[in-house]
Amino acid sequence: MNDVPQLGDALPLVASDPAWLAAALGDLDSVHADHLHCERKAAQSALSLIRSYPERADLVSAMARLAHDETRHVLQVAGLLARRGQPASYDYGDDYAAALRARIRAREPDRLLDRLLVFAIIEGRSAERLGLLAAALDDARVRELYSGLATAELRHRDMFLALAQGAAPRSWRARAAELAAIEAELLAGRAATARIH
């Protein structure tokens, strides 16, 4: 996955409200518990694309590698929880991701493009917030973990963007900008909580 082109400029995400970082630092147990499920769902999303588009060899290969990467992240976050003596908690869902998925168009080939771009947005937002946490945490080991995960999420974002570019060379950038604007509106209407999204 090291040969993924850097395409993040096509996805102009707004910065998180500083209130999010304050909320996250105020309840790190909730953030870490939520993070475990975010990584699990990222692996599941990659595998769901393989199920939906098995004929696309480029997508199958990329998503298999990404699912492996995300599963490794599940293990890393599970290890963090174990070191903290914190049991994993139930996944109460992610209304942020659900709201983005609700904007995915139903008909192909638009559906494929939108799924790739929504996943890119989620990875981009995760990267930003994990990076904010890494910069703010006192624990050097956790800071290093989150910094590494933030870098990985940026690579995943760019992988999804590269697949979107290949799926719709003429329209992917315009649709990426549209969905980024939708995500900005979504964040503006949300209270800051101690979750990754």
JSON list of C-alpha atoms in Angstrom, two decimals:
[
{"chain": "A", "resi": 1, "resn": "MET", "atom": "CA", "xyz": [0.00, 0.00, 0.00]},
{"chain": "A", "resi": 2, "resn": "ASN", "atom": "CA", "xyz": [3.03, 2.29, -0.11]},
{"chain": "A", "resi": 3, "resn": "ASP", "atom": "CA", "xyz": [2.51, 3.15, -3.78]},
{"chain": "A", "resi": 4, "resn": "VAL", "atom": "CA", "xyz": [-0.87, 4.85, -3.24]},
{"chain": "A", "resi": 5, "resn": "PRO", "atom": "CA", "xyz": [-0.99, 8.32, -4.85]},
{"chain": "A", "resi": 6, "resn": "GLN", "atom": "CA", "xyz": [-1.58, 11.23, -2.47]},
{"chain": "A", "resi": 7, "resn": "LEU", "atom": "CA", "xyz": [-4.97, 12.62, -3.46]},
{"chain": "A", "resi": 8, "resn": "GLY", "atom": "CA", "xyz": [-6.11, 14.25, -0.21]},
{"chain": "A", "resi": 9, "resn": "ASP", "atom": "CA", "xyz": [-6.40, 17.67, -1.86]},
{"chain": "A", "resi": 10, "resn": "ALA", "atom": "CA", "xyz": [-9.54, 16.35, -3.59]},
{"chain": "A", "resi": 11, "resn": "LEU", "atom": "CA", "xyz": [-11.22, 15.93, -0.20]},
{"chain": "A", "resi": 12, "resn": "PRO", "atom": "CA", "xyz": [-11.25, 19.33, 1.55]},
{"chain": "A", "resi": 13, "resn": "LEU", "atom": "CA", "xyz": [-12.44, 18.33, 5.02]},
{"chain": "A", "resi": 14, "resn": "VAL", "atom": "CA", "xyz": [-13.08, 21.09, 7.55]},
{"chain": "A", "resi": 15, "resn": "ALA", "atom": "CA", "xyz": [-11.09, 21.03, 10.78]},
{"chain": "A", "resi": 16, "resn": "SER", "atom": "CA", "xyz": [-12.73, 19.47, 13.80]},
{"chain": "A", "resi": 17, "resn": "ASP", "atom": "CA", "xyz": [-14.12, 21.87, 16.38]},
{"chain": "A", "resi": 18, "resn": "PRO", "atom": "CA", "xyz": [-11.62, 22.22, 19.27]},
{"chain": "A", "resi": 19, "resn": "ALA", "atom": "CA", "xyz": [-14.50, 21.18, 21.55]},
{"chain": "A", "resi": 20, "resn": "TRP", "atom": "CA", "xyz": [-14.15, 17.65, 20.13]},
{"chain": "A", "resi": 21, "resn": "LEU", "atom": "CA", "xyz": [-10.58, 17.30, 21.40]},
{"chain": "A", "resi": 22, "resn": "ALA", "atom": "CA", "xyz": [-11.56, 18.64, 24.81]},
{"chain": "A", "resi": 23, "resn": "ALA", "atom": "CA", "xyz": [-14.41, 16.11, 25.01]},
{"chain": "A", "resi": 24, "resn": "ALA", "atom": "CA", "xyz": [-12.15, 13.28, 23.87]},
{"chain": "A", "resi": 25, "resn": "LEU", "atom": "CA", "xyz": [-9.39, 14.08, 26.36]},
{"chain": "A", "resi": 26, "resn": "GLY", "atom": "CA", "xyz": [-12.00, 14.33, 29.10]},
{"chain": "A", "resi": 27, "resn": "ASP", "atom": "CA", "xyz": [-13.14, 10.73, 28.56]},
{"chain": "A", "resi": 28, "resn": "LEU", "atom": "CA", "xyz": [-10.38, 8.70, 26.96]},
{"chain": "A", "resi": 29, "resn": "ASP", "atom": "CA", "xyz": [-11.98, 5.42, 28.06]},
{"chain": "A", "resi": 30, "resn": "SER", "atom": "CA", "xyz": [-14.96, 6.14, 25.79]},
{"chain": "A", "resi": 31, "resn": "VAL", "atom": "CA", "xyz": [-12.70, 7.21, 22.93]},
{"chain": "A", "resi": 32, "resn": "HIS", "atom": "CA", "xyz": [-10.59, 4.06, 23.10]},
{"chain": "A", "resi": 33, "resn": "ALA", "atom": "CA", "xyz": [-13.68, 1.82, 23.36]},
{"chain": "A", "resi": 34, "resn": "ASP", "atom": "CA", "xyz": [-15.25, 3.53, 20.34]},
{"chain": "A", "resi": 35, "resn": "HIS", "atom": "CA", "xyz": [-11.99, 3.37, 18.41]},
{"chain": "A", "resi": 36, "resn": "LEU", "atom": "CA", "xyz": [-11.92, -0.43, 18.67]},
{"chain": "A", "resi": 37, "resn": "HIS", "atom": "CA", "xyz": [-15.28, -0.60, 16.90]},
{"chain": "A", "resi": 38, "resn": "CYS", "atom": "CA", "xyz": [-14.28, 2.00, 14.30]},
{"chain": "A", "resi": 39, "resn": "GLU", "atom": "CA", "xyz": [-11.35, -0.18, 13.25]},
{"chain": "A", "resi": 40, "resn": "ARG", "atom": "CA", "xyz": [-13.54, -3.29, 13.18]},
{"chain": "A", "resi": 41, "resn": "LYS", "atom": "CA", "xyz": [-16.14, -1.55, 11.01]},
{"chain": "A", "resi": 42, "resn": "ALA", "atom": "CA", "xyz": [-13.45, -0.28, 8.66]},
{"chain": "A", "resi": 43, "resn": "ALA", "atom": "CA", "xyz": [-12.35, -3.88, 8.06]},
{"chain": "A", "resi": 44, "resn": "GLN", "atom": "CA", "xyz": [-15.95, -4.93, 7.51]},
{"chain": "A", "resi": 45, "resn": "SER", "atom": "CA", "xyz": [-16.52, -2.09, 5.05]},
{"chain": "A", "resi": 46, "resn": "ALA", "atom": "CA", "xyz": [-13.51, -3.16, 3.00]},
{"chain": "A", "resi": 47, "resn": "LEU", "atom": "CA", "xyz": [-14.77, -6.74, 2.88]},
{"chain": "A", "resi": 48, "resn": "SER", "atom": "CA", "xyz": [-18.27, -5.54, 1.93]},
{"chain": "A", "resi": 49, "resn": "LEU", "atom": "CA", "xyz": [-16.82, -3.90, -1.17]},
{"chain": "A", "resi": 50, "resn": "ILE", "atom": "CA", "xyz": [-15.22, -7.19, -2.18]},
{"chain": "A", "resi": 51, "resn": "ARG", "atom": "CA", "xyz": [-18.58, -8.89, -1.78]},
{"chain": "A", "resi": 52, "resn": "SER", "atom": "CA", "xyz": [-20.33, -6.22, -3.88]},
{"chain": "A", "resi": 53, "resn": "TYR", "atom": "CA", "xyz": [-17.73, -5.89, -6.67]},
{"chain": "A", "resi": 54, "resn": "PRO", "atom": "CA", "xyz": [-15.83, -9.18, -7.00]},
{"chain": "A", "resi": 55, "resn": "GLU", "atom": "CA", "xyz": [-15.29, -8.55, -10.72]},
{"chain": "A", "resi": 56, "resn": "ARG", "atom": "CA", "xyz": [-13.08, -5.49, -10.01]},
{"chain": "A", "resi": 57, "resn": "ALA", "atom": "CA", "xyz": [-9.65, -7.03, -9.49]},
{"chain": "A", "resi": 58, "resn": "ASP", "atom": "CA", "xyz": [-8.06, -3.70, -8.49]},
{"chain": "A", "resi": 59, "resn": "LEU", "atom": "CA", "xyz": [-10.67, -3.15, -5.81]},
{"chain": "A", "resi": 60, "resn": "VAL", "atom": "CA", "xyz": [-10.54, -6.72, -4.50]},
{"chain": "A", "resi": 61, "resn": "SER", "atom": "CA", "xyz": [-6.76, -6.56, -4.10]},
{"chain": "A", "resi": 62, "resn": "ALA", "atom": "CA", "xyz": [-6.79, -3.14, -2.44]},
{"chain": "A", "resi": 63, "resn": "MET", "atom": "CA", "xyz": [-9.64, -3.98, -0.08]},
{"chain": "A", "resi": 64, "resn": "ALA", "atom": "CA", "xyz": [-8.13, -7.30, 0.96]},
{"chain": "A", "resi": 65, "resn": "ARG", "atom": "CA", "xyz": [-4.95, -5.48, 1.97]},
{"chain": "A", "resi": 66, "resn": "LEU", "atom": "CA", "xyz": [-6.91, -2.75, 3.70]},
{"chain": "A", "resi": 67, "resn": "ALA", "atom": "CA", "xyz": [-9.05, -5.24, 5.65]},
{"chain": "A", "resi": 68, "resn": "HIS", "atom": "CA", "xyz": [-5.83, -6.91, 6.82]},
{"chain": "A", "resi": 69, "resn": "ASP", "atom": "CA", "xyz": [-4.45, -3.54, 7.89]},
{"chain": "A", "resi": 70, "resn": "GLU", "atom": "CA", "xyz": [-7.63, -2.59, 9.76]},
{"chain": "A", "resi": 71, "resn": "THR", "atom": "CA", "xyz": [-7.78, -5.96, 11.52]},
{"chain": "A", "resi": 72, "resn": "ARG", "atom": "CA", "xyz": [-4.24, -5.37, 12.73]},
{"chain": "A", "resi": 73, "resn": "HIS", "atom": "CA", "xyz": [-5.44, -2.01, 14.06]},
{"chain": "A", "resi": 74, "resn": "VAL", "atom": "CA", "xyz": [-8.23, -3.79, 15.96]},
{"chain": "A", "resi": 75, "resn": "LEU", "atom": "CA", "xyz": [-5.54, -5.87, 17.67]},
{"chain": "A", "resi": 76, "resn": "GLN", "atom": "CA", "xyz": [-3.48, -2.78, 18.47]},
{"chain": "A", "resi": 77, "resn": "VAL", "atom": "CA", "xyz": [-6.43, -0.94, 20.04]},
{"chain": "A", "resi": 78, "resn": "ALA", "atom": "CA", "xyz": [-7.48, -4.11, 21.89]},
{"chain": "A", "resi": 79, "resn": "GLY", "atom": "CA", "xyz": [-3.95, -4.24, 23.27]},
{"chain": "A", "resi": 80, "resn": "LEU", "atom": "CA", "xyz": [-4.28, -0.63, 24.41]},
{"chain": "A", "resi": 81, "resn": "LEU", "atom": "CA", "xyz": [-7.53, -1.44, 26.20]},
{"chain": "A", "resi": 82, "resn": "ALA", "atom": "CA", "xyz": [-5.91, -4.45, 27.88]},
{"chain": "A", "resi": 83, "resn": "ARG", "atom": "CA", "xyz": [-2.94, -2.39, 29.11]},
{"chain": "A", "resi": 84, "resn": "ARG", "atom": "CA", "xyz": [-5.36, 0.12, 30.59]},
{"chain": "A", "resi": 85, "resn": "GLY", "atom": "CA", "xyz": [-7.34, -2.65, 32.26]},
{"chain": "A", "resi": 86, "resn": "GLN", "atom": "CA", "xyz": [-10.38, -1.49, 30.32]},
{"chain": "A", "resi": 87, "resn": "PRO", "atom": "CA", "xyz": [-12.87, -4.05, 29.00]},
{"chain": "A", "resi": 88, "resn": "ALA", "atom": "CA", "xyz": [-14.23, -3.51, 25.50]},
{"chain": "A", "resi": 89, "resn": "SER", "atom": "CA", "xyz": [-17.74, -2.11, 25.46]},
{"chain": "A", "resi": 90, "resn": "TYR", "atom": "CA", "xyz": [-20.79, -2.68, 23.30]},
{"chain": "A", "resi": 91, "resn": "ASP", "atom": "CA", "xyz": [-20.94, -0.87, 19.95]},
{"chain": "A", "resi": 92, "resn": "TYR", "atom": "CA", "xyz": [-23.84, 1.58, 20.06]},
{"chain": "A", "resi": 93, "resn": "GLY", "atom": "CA", "xyz": [-23.56, 2.43, 16.39]},
{"chain": "A", "resi": 94, "resn": "ASP", "atom": "CA", "xyz": [-22.22, 5.44, 14.56]},
{"chain": "A", "resi": 95, "resn": "ASP", "atom": "CA", "xyz": [-24.81, 8.01, 13.51]},
{"chain": "A", "resi": 96, "resn": "TYR", "atom": "CA", "xyz": [-22.08, 10.04, 11.78]},
{"chain": "A", "resi": 97, "resn": "ALA", "atom": "CA", "xyz": [-21.23, 7.20, 9.40]},
{"chain": "A", "resi": 98, "resn": "ALA", "atom": "CA", "xyz": [-24.90, 6.33, 8.98]},
{"chain": "A", "resi": 99, "resn": "ALA", "atom": "CA", "xyz": [-25.70, 9.90, 7.96]},
{"chain": "A", "resi": 100, "resn": "LEU", "atom": "CA", "xyz": [-22.93, 9.84, 5.35]},
{"chain": "A", "resi": 101, "resn": "ARG", "atom": "CA", "xyz": [-24.01, 6.43, 4.03]},
{"chain": "A", "resi": 102, "resn": "ALA", "atom": "CA", "xyz": [-27.53, 7.80, 3.62]},
{"chain": "A", "resi": 103, "resn": "ARG", "atom": "CA", "xyz": [-26.16, 10.12, 0.91]},
{"chain": "A", "resi": 104, "resn": "ILE", "atom": "CA", "xyz": [-24.87, 7.23, -1.21]},
{"chain": "A", "resi": 105, "resn": "ARG", "atom": "CA", "xyz": [-26.78, 7.09, -4.46]},
{"chain": "A", "resi": 106, "resn": "ALA", "atom": "CA", "xyz": [-28.66, 3.86, -5.18]},
{"chain": "A", "resi": 107, "resn": "ARG", "atom": "CA", "xyz": [-27.86, 3.20, -8.84]},
{"chain": "A", "resi": 108, "resn": "GLU", "atom": "CA", "xyz": [-24.62, 1.98, -10.29]},
{"chain": "A", "resi": 109, "resn": "PRO", "atom": "CA", "xyz": [-22.06, 3.21, -11.21]},
{"chain": "A", "resi": 110, "resn": "ASP", "atom": "CA", "xyz": [-22.85, 6.16, -8.91]},
{"chain": "A", "resi": 111, "resn": "ARG", "atom": "CA", "xyz": [-23.25, 3.82, -5.95]},
{"chain": "A", "resi": 112, "resn": "LEU", "atom": "CA", "xyz": [-19.70, 2.49, -6.22]},
{"chain": "A", "resi": 113, "resn": "LEU", "atom": "CA", "xyz": [-18.27, 6.00, -6.54]},
{"chain": "A", "resi": 114, "resn": "ASP", "atom": "CA", "xyz": [-20.18, 7.26, -3.51]},
{"chain": "A", "resi": 115, "resn": "ARG", "atom": "CA", "xyz": [-19.27, 4.29, -1.35]},
{"chain": "A", "resi": 116, "resn": "LEU", "atom": "CA", "xyz": [-15.59, 4.80, -2.12]},
{"chain": "A", "resi": 117, "resn": "LEU", "atom": "CA", "xyz": [-15.81, 8.52, -1.38]},
{"chain": "A", "resi": 118, "resn": "VAL", "atom": "CA", "xyz": [-17.79, 8.10, 1.84]},
{"chain": "A", "resi": 119, "resn": "PHE", "atom": "CA", "xyz": [-15.22, 5.60, 3.07]},
{"chain": "A", "resi": 120, "resn": "ALA", "atom": "CA", "xyz": [-12.48, 8.08, 2.09]},
{"chain": "A", "resi": 121, "resn": "ILE", "atom": "CA", "xyz": [-14.17, 10.80, 4.14]},
{"chain": "A", "resi": 122, "resn": "ILE", "atom": "CA", "xyz": [-14.48, 8.55, 7.18]},
{"chain": "A", "resi": 123, "resn": "GLU", "atom": "CA", "xyz": [-10.82, 7.55, 6.92]},
{"chain": "A", "resi": 124, "resn": "GLY", "atom": "CA", "xyz": [-9.79, 11.19, 6.47]},
{"chain": "A", "resi": 125, "resn": "ARG", "atom": "CA", "xyz": [-11.76, 12.29, 9.52]},
{"chain": "A", "resi": 126, "resn": "SER", "atom": "CA", "xyz": [-10.34, 9.43, 11.56]},
{"chain": "A", "resi": 127, "resn": "ALA", "atom": "CA", "xyz": [-6.82, 10.41, 10.52]},
{"chain": "A", "resi": 128, "resn": "GLU", "atom": "CA", "xyz": [-7.37, 14.01, 11.57]},
{"chain": "A", "resi": 129, "resn": "ARG", "atom": "CA", "xyz": [-8.78, 13.12, 14.97]},
{"chain": "A", "resi": 130, "resn": "LEU", "atom": "CA", "xyz": [-6.23, 10.42, 15.74]},
{"chain": "A", "resi": 131, "resn": "GLY", "atom": "CA", "xyz": [-3.53, 12.95, 14.87]},
{"chain": "A", "resi": 132, "resn": "LEU", "atom": "CA", "xyz": [-5.09, 15.52, 17.22]},
{"chain": "A", "resi": 133, "resn": "LEU", "atom": "CA", "xyz": [-5.13, 12.95, 20.00]},
{"chain": "A", "resi": 134, "resn": "ALA", "atom": "CA", "xyz": [-1.55, 11.90, 19.32]},
{"chain": "A", "resi": 135, "resn": "ALA", "atom": "CA", "xyz": [-0.38, 15.50, 19.62]},
{"chain": "A", "resi": 136, "resn": "ALA", "atom": "CA", "xyz": [-2.25, 16.05, 22.89]},
{"chain": "A", "resi": 137, "resn": "LEU", "atom": "CA", "xyz": [-1.60, 12.84, 24.85]},
{"chain": "A", "resi": 138, "resn": "ASP", "atom": "CA", "xyz": [1.02, 12.63, 27.60]},
{"chain": "A", "resi": 139, "resn": "ASP", "atom": "CA", "xyz": [1.55, 8.86, 27.38]},
{"chain": "A", "resi": 140, "resn": "ALA", "atom": "CA", "xyz": [4.38, 8.37, 24.87]},
{"chain": "A", "resi": 141, "resn": "ARG", "atom": "CA", "xyz": [3.34, 4.82, 23.99]},
{"chain": "A", "resi": 142, "resn": "VAL", "atom": "CA", "xyz": [-0.26, 5.78, 23.24]},
{"chain": "A", "resi": 143, "resn": "ARG", "atom": "CA", "xyz": [0.90, 8.89, 21.41]},
{"chain": "A", "resi": 144, "resn": "GLU", "atom": "CA", "xyz": [3.12, 6.77, 19.15]},
{"chain": "A", "resi": 145, "resn": "LEU", "atom": "CA", "xyz": [0.28, 4.31, 18.51]},
{"chain": "A", "resi": 146, "resn": "TYR", "atom": "CA", "xyz": [-2.17, 7.03, 17.54]},
{"chain": "A", "resi": 147, "resn": "SER", "atom": "CA", "xyz": [0.36, 8.85, 15.40]},
{"chain": "A", "resi": 148, "resn": "GLY", "atom": "CA", "xyz": [1.04, 5.65, 13.46]},
{"chain": "A", "resi": 149, "resn": "LEU", "atom": "CA", "xyz": [-2.67, 4.93, 13.07]},
{"chain": "A", "resi": 150, "resn": "ALA", "atom": "CA", "xyz": [-3.30, 8.48, 11.83]},
{"chain": "A", "resi": 151, "resn": "THR", "atom": "CA", "xyz": [-0.68, 7.98, 9.11]},
{"chain": "A", "resi": 152, "resn": "ALA", "atom": "CA", "xyz": [-2.27, 4.66, 8.13]},
{"chain": "A", "resi": 153, "resn": "GLU", "atom": "CA", "xyz": [-5.73, 6.25, 7.90]},
{"chain": "A", "resi": 154, "resn": "LEU", "atom": "CA", "xyz": [-4.39, 8.90, 5.51]},
{"chain": "A", "resi": 155, "resn": "ARG", "atom": "CA", "xyz": [-3.00, 6.13, 3.32]},
{"chain": "A", "resi": 156, "resn": "HIS", "atom": "CA", "xyz": [-6.39, 4.40, 3.42]},
{"chain": "A", "resi": 157, "resn": "ARG", "atom": "CA", "xyz": [-8.13, 7.65, 2.49]},
{"chain": "A", "resi": 158, "resn": "ASP", "atom": "CA", "xyz": [-5.89, 8.00, -0.52]},
{"chain": "A", "resi": 159, "resn": "MET", "atom": "CA", "xyz": [-6.46, 4.38, -1.52]},
{"chain": "A", "resi": 160, "resn": "PHE", "atom": "CA", "xyz": [-10.21, 4.98, -1.61]},
{"chain": "A", "resi": 161, "resn": "LEU", "atom": "CA", "xyz": [-9.69, 8.20, -3.56]},
{"chain": "A", "resi": 162, "resn": "ALA", "atom": "CA", "xyz": [-7.48, 6.42, -6.10]},
{"chain": "A", "resi": 163, "resn": "LEU", "atom": "CA", "xyz": [-10.17, 3.77, -6.58]},
{"chain": "A", "resi": 164, "resn": "ALA", "atom": "CA", "xyz": [-12.78, 6.52, -6.97]},
{"chain": "A", "resi": 165, "resn": "GLN", "atom": "CA", "xyz": [-10.60, 8.21, -9.58]},
{"chain": "A", "resi": 166, "resn": "GLY", "atom": "CA", "xyz": [-10.38, 4.95, -11.48]},
{"chain": "A", "resi": 167, "resn": "ALA", "atom": "CA", "xyz": [-14.11, 4.29, -11.20]},
{"chain": "A", "resi": 168, "resn": "ALA", "atom": "CA", "xyz": [-15.22, 7.73, -12.42]},
{"chain": "A", "resi": 169, "resn": "PRO", "atom": "CA", "xyz": [-12.27, 9.68, -13.89]},
{"chain": "A", "resi": 170, "resn": "ARG", "atom": "CA", "xyz": [-14.37, 12.66, -15.00]},
{"chain": "A", "resi": 171, "resn": "SER", "atom": "CA", "xyz": [-16.68, 13.12, -12.02]},
{"chain": "A", "resi": 172, "resn": "TRP", "atom": "CA", "xyz": [-14.94, 11.85, -8.90]},
{"chain": "A", "resi": 173, "resn": "ARG", "atom": "CA", "xyz": [-13.39, 15.17, -7.83]},
{"chain": "A", "resi": 174, "resn": "ALA", "atom": "CA", "xyz": [-16.64, 17.11, -8.09]},
{"chain": "A", "resi": 175, "resn": "ARG", "atom": "CA", "xyz": [-18.53, 14.44, -6.16]},
{"chain": "A", "resi": 176, "resn": "ALA", "atom": "CA", "xyz": [-15.78, 14.30, -3.52]},
{"chain": "A", "resi": 177, "resn": "ALA", "atom": "CA", "xyz": [-16.17, 18.04, -2.98]},
{"chain": "A", "resi": 178, "resn": "GLU", "atom": "CA", "xyz": [-19.97, 17.66, -2.72]},
{"chain": "A", "resi": 179, "resn": "LEU", "atom": "CA", "xyz": [-19.71, 14.93, -0.12]},
{"chain": "A", "resi": 180, "resn": "ALA", "atom": "CA", "xyz": [-17.05, 16.84, 1.83]},
{"chain": "A", "resi": 181, "resn": "ALA", "atom": "CA", "xyz": [-19.45, 19.80, 2.01]},
{"chain": "A", "resi": 182, "resn": "ILE", "atom": "CA", "xyz": [-22.19, 17.47, 3.25]},
{"chain": "A", "resi": 183, "resn": "GLU", "atom": "CA", "xyz": [-19.84, 16.14, 5.92]},
{"chain": "A", "resi": 184, "resn": "ALA", "atom": "CA", "xyz": [-19.02, 19.71, 7.02]},
{"chain": "A", "resi": 185, "resn": "GLU", "atom": "CA", "xyz": [-22.74, 20.44, 7.49]},
{"chain": "A", "resi": 186, "resn": "LEU", "atom": "CA", "xyz": [-23.15, 17.21, 9.40]},
{"chain": "A", "resi": 187, "resn": "LEU", "atom": "CA", "xyz": [-20.32, 18.09, 11.80]},
{"chain": "A", "resi": 188, "resn": "ALA", "atom": "CA", "xyz": [-21.64, 21.62, 12.30]},
{"chain": "A", "resi": 189, "resn": "GLY", "atom": "CA", "xyz": [-24.89, 20.20, 13.65]},
{"chain": "A", "resi": 190, "resn": "ARG", "atom": "CA", "xyz": [-23.33, 17.68, 16.03]},
{"chain": "A", "resi": 191, "resn": "ALA", "atom": "CA", "xyz": [-22.38, 18.10, 19.66]},
{"chain": "A", "resi": 192, "resn": "ALA", "atom": "CA", "xyz": [-18.80, 17.20, 20.53]},
{"chain": "A", "resi": 193, "resn": "THR", "atom": "CA", "xyz": [-18.64, 13.73, 22.07]},
{"chain": "A", "resi": 194, "resn": "ALA", "atom": "CA", "xyz": [-15.89, 11.42, 23.32]},
{"chain": "A", "resi": 195, "resn": "ARG", "atom": "CA", "xyz": [-15.93, 9.26, 20.21]},
{"chain": "A", "resi": 196, "resn": "ILE", "atom": "CA", "xyz": [-13.75, 9.14, 17.12]},
{"chain": "A", "resi": 197, "resn": "HIS", "atom": "CA", "xyz": [-16.63, 10.42, 14.97]}
]
